[in-house]
Short mmCIF file of C-alpha atoms and ligand atoms in Angstrom, two decimals:
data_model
loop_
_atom_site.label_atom_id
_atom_site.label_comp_id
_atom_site.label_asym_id
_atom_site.label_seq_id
_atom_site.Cartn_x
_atom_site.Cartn_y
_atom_site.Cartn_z
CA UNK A 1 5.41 17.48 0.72
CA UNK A 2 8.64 15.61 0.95
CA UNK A 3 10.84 15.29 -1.93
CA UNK A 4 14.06 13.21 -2.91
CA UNK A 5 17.36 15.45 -4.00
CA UNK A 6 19.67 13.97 -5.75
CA UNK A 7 23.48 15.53 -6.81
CA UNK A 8 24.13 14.10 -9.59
CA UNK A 9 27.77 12.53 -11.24
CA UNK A 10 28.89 10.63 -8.43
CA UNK A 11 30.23 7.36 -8.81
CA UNK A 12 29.24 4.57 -6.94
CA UNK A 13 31.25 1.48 -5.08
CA UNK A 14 29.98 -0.78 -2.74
CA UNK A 15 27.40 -3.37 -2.11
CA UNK A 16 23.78 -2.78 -2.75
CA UNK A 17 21.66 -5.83 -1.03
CA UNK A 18 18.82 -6.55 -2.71
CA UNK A 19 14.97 -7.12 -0.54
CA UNK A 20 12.25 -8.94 -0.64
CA UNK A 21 10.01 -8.75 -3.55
CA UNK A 22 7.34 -6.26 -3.48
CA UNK A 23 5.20 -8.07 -5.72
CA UNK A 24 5.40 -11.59 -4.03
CA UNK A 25 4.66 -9.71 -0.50
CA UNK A 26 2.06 -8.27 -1.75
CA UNK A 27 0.25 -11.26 -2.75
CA UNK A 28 2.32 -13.26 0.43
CA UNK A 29 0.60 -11.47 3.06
CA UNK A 30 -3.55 -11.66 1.81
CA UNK A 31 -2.53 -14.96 1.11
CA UNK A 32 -1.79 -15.98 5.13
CA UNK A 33 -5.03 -15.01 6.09
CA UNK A 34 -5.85 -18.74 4.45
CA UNK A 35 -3.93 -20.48 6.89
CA UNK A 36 -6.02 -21.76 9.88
CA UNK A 37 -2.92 -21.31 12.26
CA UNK A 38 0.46 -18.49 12.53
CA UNK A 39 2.40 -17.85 9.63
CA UNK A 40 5.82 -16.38 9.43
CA UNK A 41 6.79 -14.30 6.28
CA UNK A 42 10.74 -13.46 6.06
CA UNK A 43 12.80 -10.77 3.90
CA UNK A 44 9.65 -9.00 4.15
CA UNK A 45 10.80 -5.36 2.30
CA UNK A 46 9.95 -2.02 4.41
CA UNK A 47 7.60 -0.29 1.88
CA UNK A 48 4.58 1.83 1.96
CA UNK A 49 2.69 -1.31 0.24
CA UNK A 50 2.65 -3.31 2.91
CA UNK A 51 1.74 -0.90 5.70
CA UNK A 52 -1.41 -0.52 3.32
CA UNK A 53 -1.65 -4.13 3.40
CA UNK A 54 -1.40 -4.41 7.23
CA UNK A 55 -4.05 -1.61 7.67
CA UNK A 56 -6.42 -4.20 5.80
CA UNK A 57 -5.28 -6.79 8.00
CA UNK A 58 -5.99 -4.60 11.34
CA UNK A 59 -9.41 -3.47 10.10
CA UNK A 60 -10.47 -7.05 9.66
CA UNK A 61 -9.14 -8.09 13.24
CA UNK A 62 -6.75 -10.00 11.91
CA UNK A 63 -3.43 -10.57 14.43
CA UNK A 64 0.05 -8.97 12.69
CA UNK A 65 3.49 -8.65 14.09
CA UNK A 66 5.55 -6.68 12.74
CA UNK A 67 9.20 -6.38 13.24
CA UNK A 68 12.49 -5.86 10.82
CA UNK A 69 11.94 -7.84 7.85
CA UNK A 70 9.28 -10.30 9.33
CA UNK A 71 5.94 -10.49 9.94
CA UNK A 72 3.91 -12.91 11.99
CA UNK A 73 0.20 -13.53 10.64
CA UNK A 74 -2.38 -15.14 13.27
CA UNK A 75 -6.01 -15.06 11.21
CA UNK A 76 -7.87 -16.93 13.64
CA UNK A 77 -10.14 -13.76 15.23
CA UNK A 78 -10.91 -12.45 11.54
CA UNK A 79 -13.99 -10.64 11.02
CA UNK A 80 -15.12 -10.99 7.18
CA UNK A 81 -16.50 -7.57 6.71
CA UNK A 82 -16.71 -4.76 4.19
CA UNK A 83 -13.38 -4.14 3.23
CA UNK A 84 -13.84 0.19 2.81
CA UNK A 85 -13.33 2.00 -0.33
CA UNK A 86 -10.25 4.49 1.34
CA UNK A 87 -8.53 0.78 2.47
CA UNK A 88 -9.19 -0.79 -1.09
CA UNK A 89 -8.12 2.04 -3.05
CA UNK A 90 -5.29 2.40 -1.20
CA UNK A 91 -2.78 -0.13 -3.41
CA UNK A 92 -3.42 -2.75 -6.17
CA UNK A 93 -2.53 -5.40 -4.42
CA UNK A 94 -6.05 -5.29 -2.33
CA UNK A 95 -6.97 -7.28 -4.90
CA UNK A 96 -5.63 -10.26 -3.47
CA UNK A 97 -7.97 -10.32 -0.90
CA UNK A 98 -10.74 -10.91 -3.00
CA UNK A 99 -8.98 -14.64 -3.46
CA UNK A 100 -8.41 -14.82 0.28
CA UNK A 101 -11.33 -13.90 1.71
CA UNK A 102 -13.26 -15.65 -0.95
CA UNK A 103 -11.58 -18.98 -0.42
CA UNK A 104 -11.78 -18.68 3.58
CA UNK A 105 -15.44 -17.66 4.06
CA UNK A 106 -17.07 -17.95 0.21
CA UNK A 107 -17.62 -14.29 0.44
CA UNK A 108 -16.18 -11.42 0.06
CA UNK A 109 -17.34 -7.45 -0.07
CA UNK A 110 -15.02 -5.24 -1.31
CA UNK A 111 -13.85 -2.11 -3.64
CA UNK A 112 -12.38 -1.77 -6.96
CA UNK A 113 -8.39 -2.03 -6.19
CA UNK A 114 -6.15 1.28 -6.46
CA UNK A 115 -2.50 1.37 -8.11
CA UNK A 116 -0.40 3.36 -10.54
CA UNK A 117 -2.32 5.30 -13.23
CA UNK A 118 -0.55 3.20 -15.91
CA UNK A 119 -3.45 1.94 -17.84
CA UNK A 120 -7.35 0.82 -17.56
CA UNK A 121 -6.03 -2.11 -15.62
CA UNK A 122 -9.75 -4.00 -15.23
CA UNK A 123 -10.17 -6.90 -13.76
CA UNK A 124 -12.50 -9.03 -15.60
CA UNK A 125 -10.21 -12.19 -15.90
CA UNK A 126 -10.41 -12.29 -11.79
CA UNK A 127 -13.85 -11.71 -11.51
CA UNK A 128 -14.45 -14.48 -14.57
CA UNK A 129 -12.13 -17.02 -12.80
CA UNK A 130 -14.60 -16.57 -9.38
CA UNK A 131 -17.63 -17.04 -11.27
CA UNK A 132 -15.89 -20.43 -13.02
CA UNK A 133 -15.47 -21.68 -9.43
CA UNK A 134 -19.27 -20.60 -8.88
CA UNK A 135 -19.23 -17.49 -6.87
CA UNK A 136 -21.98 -14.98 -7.93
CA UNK A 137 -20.66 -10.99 -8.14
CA UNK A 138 -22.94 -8.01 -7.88
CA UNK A 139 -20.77 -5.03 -8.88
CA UNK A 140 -21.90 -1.14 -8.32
CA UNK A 141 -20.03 1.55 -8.60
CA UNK A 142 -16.90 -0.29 -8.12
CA UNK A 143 -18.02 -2.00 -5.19
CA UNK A 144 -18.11 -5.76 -5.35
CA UNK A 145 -19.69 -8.33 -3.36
CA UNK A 146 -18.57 -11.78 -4.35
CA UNK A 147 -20.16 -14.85 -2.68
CA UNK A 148 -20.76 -18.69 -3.14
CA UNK A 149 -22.89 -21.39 -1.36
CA UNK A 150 -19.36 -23.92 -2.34
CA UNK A 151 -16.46 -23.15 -4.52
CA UNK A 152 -16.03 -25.99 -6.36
CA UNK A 153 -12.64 -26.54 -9.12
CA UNK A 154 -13.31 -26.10 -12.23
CA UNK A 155 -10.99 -25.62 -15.84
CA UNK A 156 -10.37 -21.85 -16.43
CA UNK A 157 -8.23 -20.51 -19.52
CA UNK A 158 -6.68 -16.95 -19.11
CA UNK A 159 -7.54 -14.79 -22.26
CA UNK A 160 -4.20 -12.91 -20.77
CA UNK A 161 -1.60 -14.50 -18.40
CA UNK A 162 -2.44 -12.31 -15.91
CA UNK A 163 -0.52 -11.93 -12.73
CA UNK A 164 -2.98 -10.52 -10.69
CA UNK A 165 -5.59 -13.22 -12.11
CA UNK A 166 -3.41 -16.12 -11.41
CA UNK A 167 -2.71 -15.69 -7.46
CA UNK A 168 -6.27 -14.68 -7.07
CA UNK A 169 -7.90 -17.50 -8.56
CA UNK A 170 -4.96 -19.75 -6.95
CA UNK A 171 -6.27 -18.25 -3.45
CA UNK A 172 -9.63 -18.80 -4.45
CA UNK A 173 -9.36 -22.49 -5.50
CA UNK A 174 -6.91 -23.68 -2.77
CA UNK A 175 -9.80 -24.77 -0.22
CA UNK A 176 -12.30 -25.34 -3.16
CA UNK A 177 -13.57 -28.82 -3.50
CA UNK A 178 -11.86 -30.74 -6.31
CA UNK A 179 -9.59 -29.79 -8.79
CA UNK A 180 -8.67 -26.16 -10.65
CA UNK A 181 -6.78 -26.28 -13.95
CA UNK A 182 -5.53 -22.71 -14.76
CA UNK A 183 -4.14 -22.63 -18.71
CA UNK A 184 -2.34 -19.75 -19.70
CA UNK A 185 -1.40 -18.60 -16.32
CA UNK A 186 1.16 -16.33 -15.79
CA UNK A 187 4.80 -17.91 -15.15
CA UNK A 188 6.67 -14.94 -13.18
CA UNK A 189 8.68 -16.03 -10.35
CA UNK A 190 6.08 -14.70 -8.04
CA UNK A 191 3.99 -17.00 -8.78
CA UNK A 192 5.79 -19.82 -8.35
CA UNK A 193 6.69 -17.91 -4.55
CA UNK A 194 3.11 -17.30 -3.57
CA UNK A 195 2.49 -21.07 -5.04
CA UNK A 196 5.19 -22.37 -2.61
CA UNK A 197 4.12 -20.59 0.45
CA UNK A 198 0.53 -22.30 -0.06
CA UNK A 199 2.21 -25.75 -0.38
CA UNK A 200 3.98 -25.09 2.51
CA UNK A 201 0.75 -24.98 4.35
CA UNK A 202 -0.52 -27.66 3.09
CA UNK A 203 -2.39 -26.53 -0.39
CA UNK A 204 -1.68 -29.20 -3.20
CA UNK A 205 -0.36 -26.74 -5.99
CA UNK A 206 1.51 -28.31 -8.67
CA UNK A 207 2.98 -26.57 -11.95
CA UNK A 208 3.19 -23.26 -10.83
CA UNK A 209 6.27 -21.56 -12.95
CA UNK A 210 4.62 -23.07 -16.41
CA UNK A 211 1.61 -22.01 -18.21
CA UNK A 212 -0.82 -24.63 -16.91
CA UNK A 213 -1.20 -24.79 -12.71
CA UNK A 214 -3.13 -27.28 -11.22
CA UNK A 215 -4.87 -26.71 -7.87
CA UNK A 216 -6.13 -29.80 -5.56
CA UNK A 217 -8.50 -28.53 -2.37
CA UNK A 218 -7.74 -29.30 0.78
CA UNK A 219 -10.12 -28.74 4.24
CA UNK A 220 -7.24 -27.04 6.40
CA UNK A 221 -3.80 -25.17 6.06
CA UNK A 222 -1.35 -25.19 9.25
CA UNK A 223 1.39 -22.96 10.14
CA UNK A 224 4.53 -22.45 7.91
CA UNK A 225 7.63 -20.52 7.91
CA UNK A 226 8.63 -18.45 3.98
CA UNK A 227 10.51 -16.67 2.83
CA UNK A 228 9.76 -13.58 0.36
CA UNK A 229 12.32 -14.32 -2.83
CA UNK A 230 14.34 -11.16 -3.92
CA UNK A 231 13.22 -8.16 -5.79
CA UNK A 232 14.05 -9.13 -9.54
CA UNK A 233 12.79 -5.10 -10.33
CA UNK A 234 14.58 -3.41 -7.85
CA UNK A 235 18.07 -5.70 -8.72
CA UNK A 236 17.23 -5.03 -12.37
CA UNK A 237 16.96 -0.70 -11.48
CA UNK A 238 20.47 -1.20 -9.56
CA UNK A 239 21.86 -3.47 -12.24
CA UNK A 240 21.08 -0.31 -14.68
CA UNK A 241 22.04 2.14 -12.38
CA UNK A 242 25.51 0.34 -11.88
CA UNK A 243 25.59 -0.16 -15.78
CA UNK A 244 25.68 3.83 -15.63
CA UNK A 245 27.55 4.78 -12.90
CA UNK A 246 29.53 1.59 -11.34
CA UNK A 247 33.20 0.73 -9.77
CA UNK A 248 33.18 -2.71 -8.56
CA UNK A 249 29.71 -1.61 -7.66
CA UNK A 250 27.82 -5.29 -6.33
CA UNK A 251 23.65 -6.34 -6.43
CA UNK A 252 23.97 -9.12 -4.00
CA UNK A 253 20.89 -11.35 -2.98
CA UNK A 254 19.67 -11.57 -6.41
CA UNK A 255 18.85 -14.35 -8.72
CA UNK A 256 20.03 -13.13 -12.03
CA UNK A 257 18.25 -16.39 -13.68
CA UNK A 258 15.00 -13.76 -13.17
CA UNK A 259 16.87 -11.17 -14.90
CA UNK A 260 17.60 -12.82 -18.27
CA UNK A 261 15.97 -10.46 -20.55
CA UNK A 262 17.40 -7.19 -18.95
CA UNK A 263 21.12 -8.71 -18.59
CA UNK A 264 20.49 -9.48 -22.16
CA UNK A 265 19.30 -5.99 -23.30
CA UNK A 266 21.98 -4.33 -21.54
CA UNK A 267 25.11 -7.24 -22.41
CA UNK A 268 24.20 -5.80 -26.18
CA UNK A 269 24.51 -2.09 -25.62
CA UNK A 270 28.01 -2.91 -24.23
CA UNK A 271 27.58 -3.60 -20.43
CA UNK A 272 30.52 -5.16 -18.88
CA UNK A 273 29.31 -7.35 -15.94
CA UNK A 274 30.61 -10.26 -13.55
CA UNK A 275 27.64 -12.18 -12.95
CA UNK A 276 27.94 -15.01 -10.22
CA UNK A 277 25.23 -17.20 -8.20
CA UNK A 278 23.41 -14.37 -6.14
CA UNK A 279 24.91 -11.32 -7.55
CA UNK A 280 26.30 -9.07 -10.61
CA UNK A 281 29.26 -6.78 -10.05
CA UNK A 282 29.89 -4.02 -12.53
CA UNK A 283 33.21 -3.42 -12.91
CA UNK A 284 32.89 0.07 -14.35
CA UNK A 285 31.00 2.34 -17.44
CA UNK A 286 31.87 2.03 -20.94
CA UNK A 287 30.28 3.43 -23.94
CA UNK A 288 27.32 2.09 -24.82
CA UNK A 289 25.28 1.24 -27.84
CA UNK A 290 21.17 1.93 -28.85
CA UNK A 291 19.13 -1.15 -28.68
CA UNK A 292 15.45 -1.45 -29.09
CA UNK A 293 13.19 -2.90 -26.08
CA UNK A 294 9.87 -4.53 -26.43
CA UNK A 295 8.58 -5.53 -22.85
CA UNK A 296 6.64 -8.93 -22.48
CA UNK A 297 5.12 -11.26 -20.30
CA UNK A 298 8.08 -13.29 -18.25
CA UNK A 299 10.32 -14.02 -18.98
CA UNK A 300 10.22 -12.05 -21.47
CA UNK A 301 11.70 -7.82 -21.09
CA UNK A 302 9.33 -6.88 -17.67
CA UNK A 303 7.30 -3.91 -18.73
CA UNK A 304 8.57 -2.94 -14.45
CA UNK A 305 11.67 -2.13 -15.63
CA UNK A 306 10.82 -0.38 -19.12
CA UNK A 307 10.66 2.97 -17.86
CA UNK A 308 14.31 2.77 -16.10
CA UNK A 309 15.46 1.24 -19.34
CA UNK A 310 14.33 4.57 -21.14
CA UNK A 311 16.55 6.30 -18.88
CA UNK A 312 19.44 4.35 -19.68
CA UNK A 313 19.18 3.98 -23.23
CA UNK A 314 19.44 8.07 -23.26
CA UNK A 315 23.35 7.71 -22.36
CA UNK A 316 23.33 5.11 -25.73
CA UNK A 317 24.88 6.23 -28.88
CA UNK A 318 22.61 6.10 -31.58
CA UNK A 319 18.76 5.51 -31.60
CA UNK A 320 16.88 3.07 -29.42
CA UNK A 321 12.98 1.92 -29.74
CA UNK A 322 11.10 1.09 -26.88
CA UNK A 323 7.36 -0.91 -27.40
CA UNK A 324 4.68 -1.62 -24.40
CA UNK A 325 2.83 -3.73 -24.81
CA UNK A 326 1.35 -4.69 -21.07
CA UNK A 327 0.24 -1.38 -20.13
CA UNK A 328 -1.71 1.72 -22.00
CA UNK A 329 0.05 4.04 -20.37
CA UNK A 330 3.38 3.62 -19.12
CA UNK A 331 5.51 6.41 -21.35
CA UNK A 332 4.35 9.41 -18.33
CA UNK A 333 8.09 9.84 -17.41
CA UNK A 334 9.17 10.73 -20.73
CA UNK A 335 7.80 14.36 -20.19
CA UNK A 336 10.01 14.27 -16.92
CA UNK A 337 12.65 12.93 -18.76
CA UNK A 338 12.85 15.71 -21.64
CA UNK A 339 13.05 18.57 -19.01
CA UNK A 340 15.98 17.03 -17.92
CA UNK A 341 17.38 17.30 -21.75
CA UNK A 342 16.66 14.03 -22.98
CA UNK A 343 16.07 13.64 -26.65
CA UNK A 344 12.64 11.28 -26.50
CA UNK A 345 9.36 10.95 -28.08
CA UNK A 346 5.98 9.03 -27.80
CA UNK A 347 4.52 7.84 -30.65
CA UNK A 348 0.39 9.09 -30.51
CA UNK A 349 -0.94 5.63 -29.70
CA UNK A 350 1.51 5.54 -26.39
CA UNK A 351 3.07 2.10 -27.21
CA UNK A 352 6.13 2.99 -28.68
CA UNK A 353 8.68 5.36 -27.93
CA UNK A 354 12.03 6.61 -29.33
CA UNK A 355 14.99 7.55 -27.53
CA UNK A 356 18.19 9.55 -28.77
CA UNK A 357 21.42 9.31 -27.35
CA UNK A 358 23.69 10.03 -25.89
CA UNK A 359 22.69 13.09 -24.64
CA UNK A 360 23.88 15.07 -21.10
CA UNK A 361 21.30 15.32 -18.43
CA UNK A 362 20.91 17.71 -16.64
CA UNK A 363 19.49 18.50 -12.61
CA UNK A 364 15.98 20.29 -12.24
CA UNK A 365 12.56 19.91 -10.81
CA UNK A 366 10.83 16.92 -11.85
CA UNK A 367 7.58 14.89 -10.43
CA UNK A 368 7.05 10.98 -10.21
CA UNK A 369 4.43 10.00 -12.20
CA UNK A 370 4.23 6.46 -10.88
CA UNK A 371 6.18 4.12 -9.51
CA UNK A 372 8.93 2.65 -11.97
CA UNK A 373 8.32 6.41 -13.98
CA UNK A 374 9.69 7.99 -10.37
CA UNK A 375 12.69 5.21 -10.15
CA UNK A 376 13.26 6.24 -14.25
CA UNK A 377 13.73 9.72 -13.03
CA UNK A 378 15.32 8.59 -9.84
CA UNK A 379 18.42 7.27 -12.19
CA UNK A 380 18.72 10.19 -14.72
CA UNK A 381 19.31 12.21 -11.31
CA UNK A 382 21.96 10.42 -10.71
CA UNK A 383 24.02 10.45 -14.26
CA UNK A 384 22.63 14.43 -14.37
CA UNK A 385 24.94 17.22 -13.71
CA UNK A 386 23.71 19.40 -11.00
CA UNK A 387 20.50 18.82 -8.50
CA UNK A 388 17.40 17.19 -9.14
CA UNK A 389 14.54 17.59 -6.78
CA UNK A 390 11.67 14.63 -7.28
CA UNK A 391 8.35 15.42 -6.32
CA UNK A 392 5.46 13.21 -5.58
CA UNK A 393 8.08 10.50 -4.04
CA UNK A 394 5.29 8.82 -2.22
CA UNK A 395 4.82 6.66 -5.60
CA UNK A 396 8.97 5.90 -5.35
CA UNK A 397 8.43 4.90 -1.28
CA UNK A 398 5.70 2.52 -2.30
CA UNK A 399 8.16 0.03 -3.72
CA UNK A 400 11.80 0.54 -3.09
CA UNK A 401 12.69 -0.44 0.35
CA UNK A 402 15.18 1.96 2.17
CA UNK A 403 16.37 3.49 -0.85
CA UNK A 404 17.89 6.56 -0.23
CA UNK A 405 20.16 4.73 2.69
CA UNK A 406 21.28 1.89 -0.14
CA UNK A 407 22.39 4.31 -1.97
CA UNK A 408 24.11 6.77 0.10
CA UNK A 409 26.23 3.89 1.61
CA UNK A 410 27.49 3.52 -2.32
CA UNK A 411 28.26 7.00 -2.96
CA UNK A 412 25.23 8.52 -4.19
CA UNK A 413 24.14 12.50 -2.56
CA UNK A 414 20.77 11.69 -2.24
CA UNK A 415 18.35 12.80 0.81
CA UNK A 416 14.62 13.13 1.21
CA UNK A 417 14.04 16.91 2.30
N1 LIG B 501 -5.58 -7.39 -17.52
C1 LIG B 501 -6.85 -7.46 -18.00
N2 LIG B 501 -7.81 -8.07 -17.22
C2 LIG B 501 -7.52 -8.59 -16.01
C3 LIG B 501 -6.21 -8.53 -15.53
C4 LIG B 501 -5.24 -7.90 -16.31
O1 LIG B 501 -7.16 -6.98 -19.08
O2 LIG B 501 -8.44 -9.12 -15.36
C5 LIG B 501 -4.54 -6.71 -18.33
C6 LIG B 501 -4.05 -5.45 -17.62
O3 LIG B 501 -4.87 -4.35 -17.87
C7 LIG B 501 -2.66 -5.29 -18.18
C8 LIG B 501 -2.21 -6.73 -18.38
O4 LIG B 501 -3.40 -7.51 -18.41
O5 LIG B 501 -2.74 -4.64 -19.40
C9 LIG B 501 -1.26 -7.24 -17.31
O6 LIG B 501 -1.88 -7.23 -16.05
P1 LIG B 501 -1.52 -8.22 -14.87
O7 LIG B 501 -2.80 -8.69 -14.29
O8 LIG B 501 -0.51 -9.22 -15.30
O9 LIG B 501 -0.83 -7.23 -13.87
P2 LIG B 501 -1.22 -6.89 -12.40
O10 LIG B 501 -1.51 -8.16 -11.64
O11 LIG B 501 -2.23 -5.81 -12.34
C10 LIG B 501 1.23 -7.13 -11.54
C11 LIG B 501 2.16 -6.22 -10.79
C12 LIG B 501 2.60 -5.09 -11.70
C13 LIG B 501 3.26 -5.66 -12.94
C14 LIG B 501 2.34 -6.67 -13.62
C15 LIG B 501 2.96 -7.36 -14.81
C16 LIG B 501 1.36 -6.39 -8.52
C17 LIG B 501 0.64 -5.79 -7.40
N3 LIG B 501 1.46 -5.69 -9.63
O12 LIG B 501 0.13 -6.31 -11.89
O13 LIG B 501 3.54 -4.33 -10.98
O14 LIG B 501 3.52 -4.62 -13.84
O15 LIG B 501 1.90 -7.66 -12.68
O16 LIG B 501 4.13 -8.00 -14.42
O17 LIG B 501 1.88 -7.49 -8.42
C18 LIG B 501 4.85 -2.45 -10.47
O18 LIG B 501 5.42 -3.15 -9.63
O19 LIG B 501 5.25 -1.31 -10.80
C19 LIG B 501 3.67 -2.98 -11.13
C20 LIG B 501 2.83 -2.23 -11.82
#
């Protein structure tokens, strides 16, 4: 199994440019199989998500070009079949599909969706925003079959602003006949990308960005060109890394206005940072101060970057408390963390932790738990004296886009072996 090494202590100057969003492509590329002619996705990120999502796309005859940061979508010779369990289970975002297909052919047969082990993660508010648009679901052993005569609009309230939840019932109501009001939809920037790419081809989507999204049917969406807006979570996990080990070190393609919360977190510990249009340079460390985290809904602190945060906040003086409260169970790195000589603890219930600093971490042989848990460890390999080896990097590939080359051209020793 391959695994990343990292030498730790190096400083790091440069440019890091930031990609495409995993979790607008994600939702970007079910989304074009609504379109009734080509679609062209740009600043598409090279990540193991979206070869899972292109599998899907190949197994339902769908038409996909890839090349370097684009994709080209043609959904005219889909078959709606059985999406299997191995090509559901595969990522989280298979989700979306339920939307698509569901709003393309009122029907849809498919498998529970697959993802990080961070919590239950159900997805009743989905399912309840079908049936509100009057599809019928027969569930068995995780496999769904979801299918309407007509989708017809309808009002649906969110118990939870759920991501997921809004974009699927957004796919779901964009070809349904009449009006969709969604209150208490989510209001991350994703949203408001996945909204625009529909409205591009044609959908009549209007408040997407605010807590209530209204959705107008139409018969037919044409062709359209888009563009995948930048990673806020993988600027936010170089913005901390820079924090921690930056000379002049620049994020560039980044909209810090999607940042707020972290810039604000880590302007109170004592980061020193230049922040301009598209990008934040760090001029260098400093000493830095505890603070205490508690992630939230956006644009509030993103729970995607709490786990990097944890890392960071062990090279804090004093002591720092860190709350979840979007996911069950998303305090796995910590263990990983502690062989490494950081001073942290769980509480019992897993939503709170607290965090000691500032201690000196040290290289040794850690696994990724998950995604943002391998990125956590990722950066405590690179403040730690000595080598790290991560294992289990296949969770670290599925959402960082080339990152062992972005950060070898900055100065980092790191190399998958
Ligand atoms: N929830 C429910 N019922 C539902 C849907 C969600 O109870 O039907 C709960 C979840 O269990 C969770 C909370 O609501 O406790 C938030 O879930 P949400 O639906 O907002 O998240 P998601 O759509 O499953 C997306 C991202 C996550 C990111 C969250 C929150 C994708 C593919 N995933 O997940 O990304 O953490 O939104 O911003 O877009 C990651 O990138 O590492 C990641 C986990």
């Amino acid at each position: 199994m391959p695994k990343i090494k990292i030498e730790g202590g190096h400083k790091l100057s440069g440019t890091i440019t930031i990609s495409g969003a995993k979790n607008s492509v994600v939702a970007l590329i079910p989304a074009a199989i609504l379109c009734d002619e080509t679609v062209t996705i740009s600043n598409v990120p090279d990540i193991t998500d979206v070869d899972d999502l292109e599998k899907i796309l190949i197994h339902l005859n769908a038409k996909i070009e890839r090349e370097t940061g684009k994709v080209v979508i043609n959904s005219s010779d889909i078959i709606n079949k059985e999406i299997t369990e191995d090509l559901s289970k595969k990522l989280r975002a298979s989700y979306y599909f339920m939307g698509a297909l569901l709003g393309k052919f009122n029907k849809v047969d498919m498998y529970f969706p697959g993802g990080c082990a961070i919590g239950a993660r159900p997805i009743n508010l989905h399912l309840k925003g079908f049936e509100l648009l009057g599809a019928k679901i027969t569930e068995e052993d995780n496999h769904f079959i979801i299918e309407a005569d007509k989708l017809k609009g309808n009002n649906i309230y969110l118990d939870f602003p759920s991501v997921g939840a809004t974009i699927n019932i957004m796919l779901a109501a964009v070809k349904a006949k009449g009006k969709t009001i969604i209150d208490n939809a989510a209001q991350e920037p994703e949203i408001v990308n996945i909204a625009t790419f529909l409205n591009n081809m044609g959908a009549k989507i209007k408040g997407a960005g605010t807590s209530t999204i209204t959705i107008t049917g139409v018969k037919y969406l044409h062709s359209c060109f888009h563009e995948v807006i930048p990673d806020r979570i993988e600027a936010g996990t170089y913005l901390i890394i820079g924090s921690l080990l930056g000379h002049n070190l620049k994020i560039d393609n980044m909209i810090p206005n999607h940042l707020e919360a972290l810039i604000a977190k880590l302007t109170e510990a004592g980061v020193d940072m230049e922040i301009g249009l598209d990008n934040i340079v760090i001029k260098e460390p400093k000493e830095y101060t505890a603070t205490d985290i508690k992630t939230l809904v956006y644009p509030g602190f993103p729970t995607d970057l709490q786990q990097v945060m944890v890392t960071f906040l062990t090279q804090c003086n004093g002591k720092s408390s860190v709350e979840e409260t979007i996911y069950e169970n998303r305090f796995q790195n910590i263990k990983e963390l502690r062989k490494m000589g950081a001073k942290a603890k769980v509480r019992k219930d897993n939503r709170k932790a607290s965090i000691k600093g500032k201690v000196d971490l040290v290289g040794t042989d850690v696994s990724a738990t998950d995604l943002r848990g391998g990125a956590s460890l990722l950066v405590a390999a690179l403040i730690a004296s000595g080598v790290t080896n991560i294992d289990n990097i296949s969770y670290i590939l599925r959402g960082y886009d080339k990152i062992v080359e972005k950060l070898t051209n900055v100065g980092a020793k790191i190399e998958i072996i």
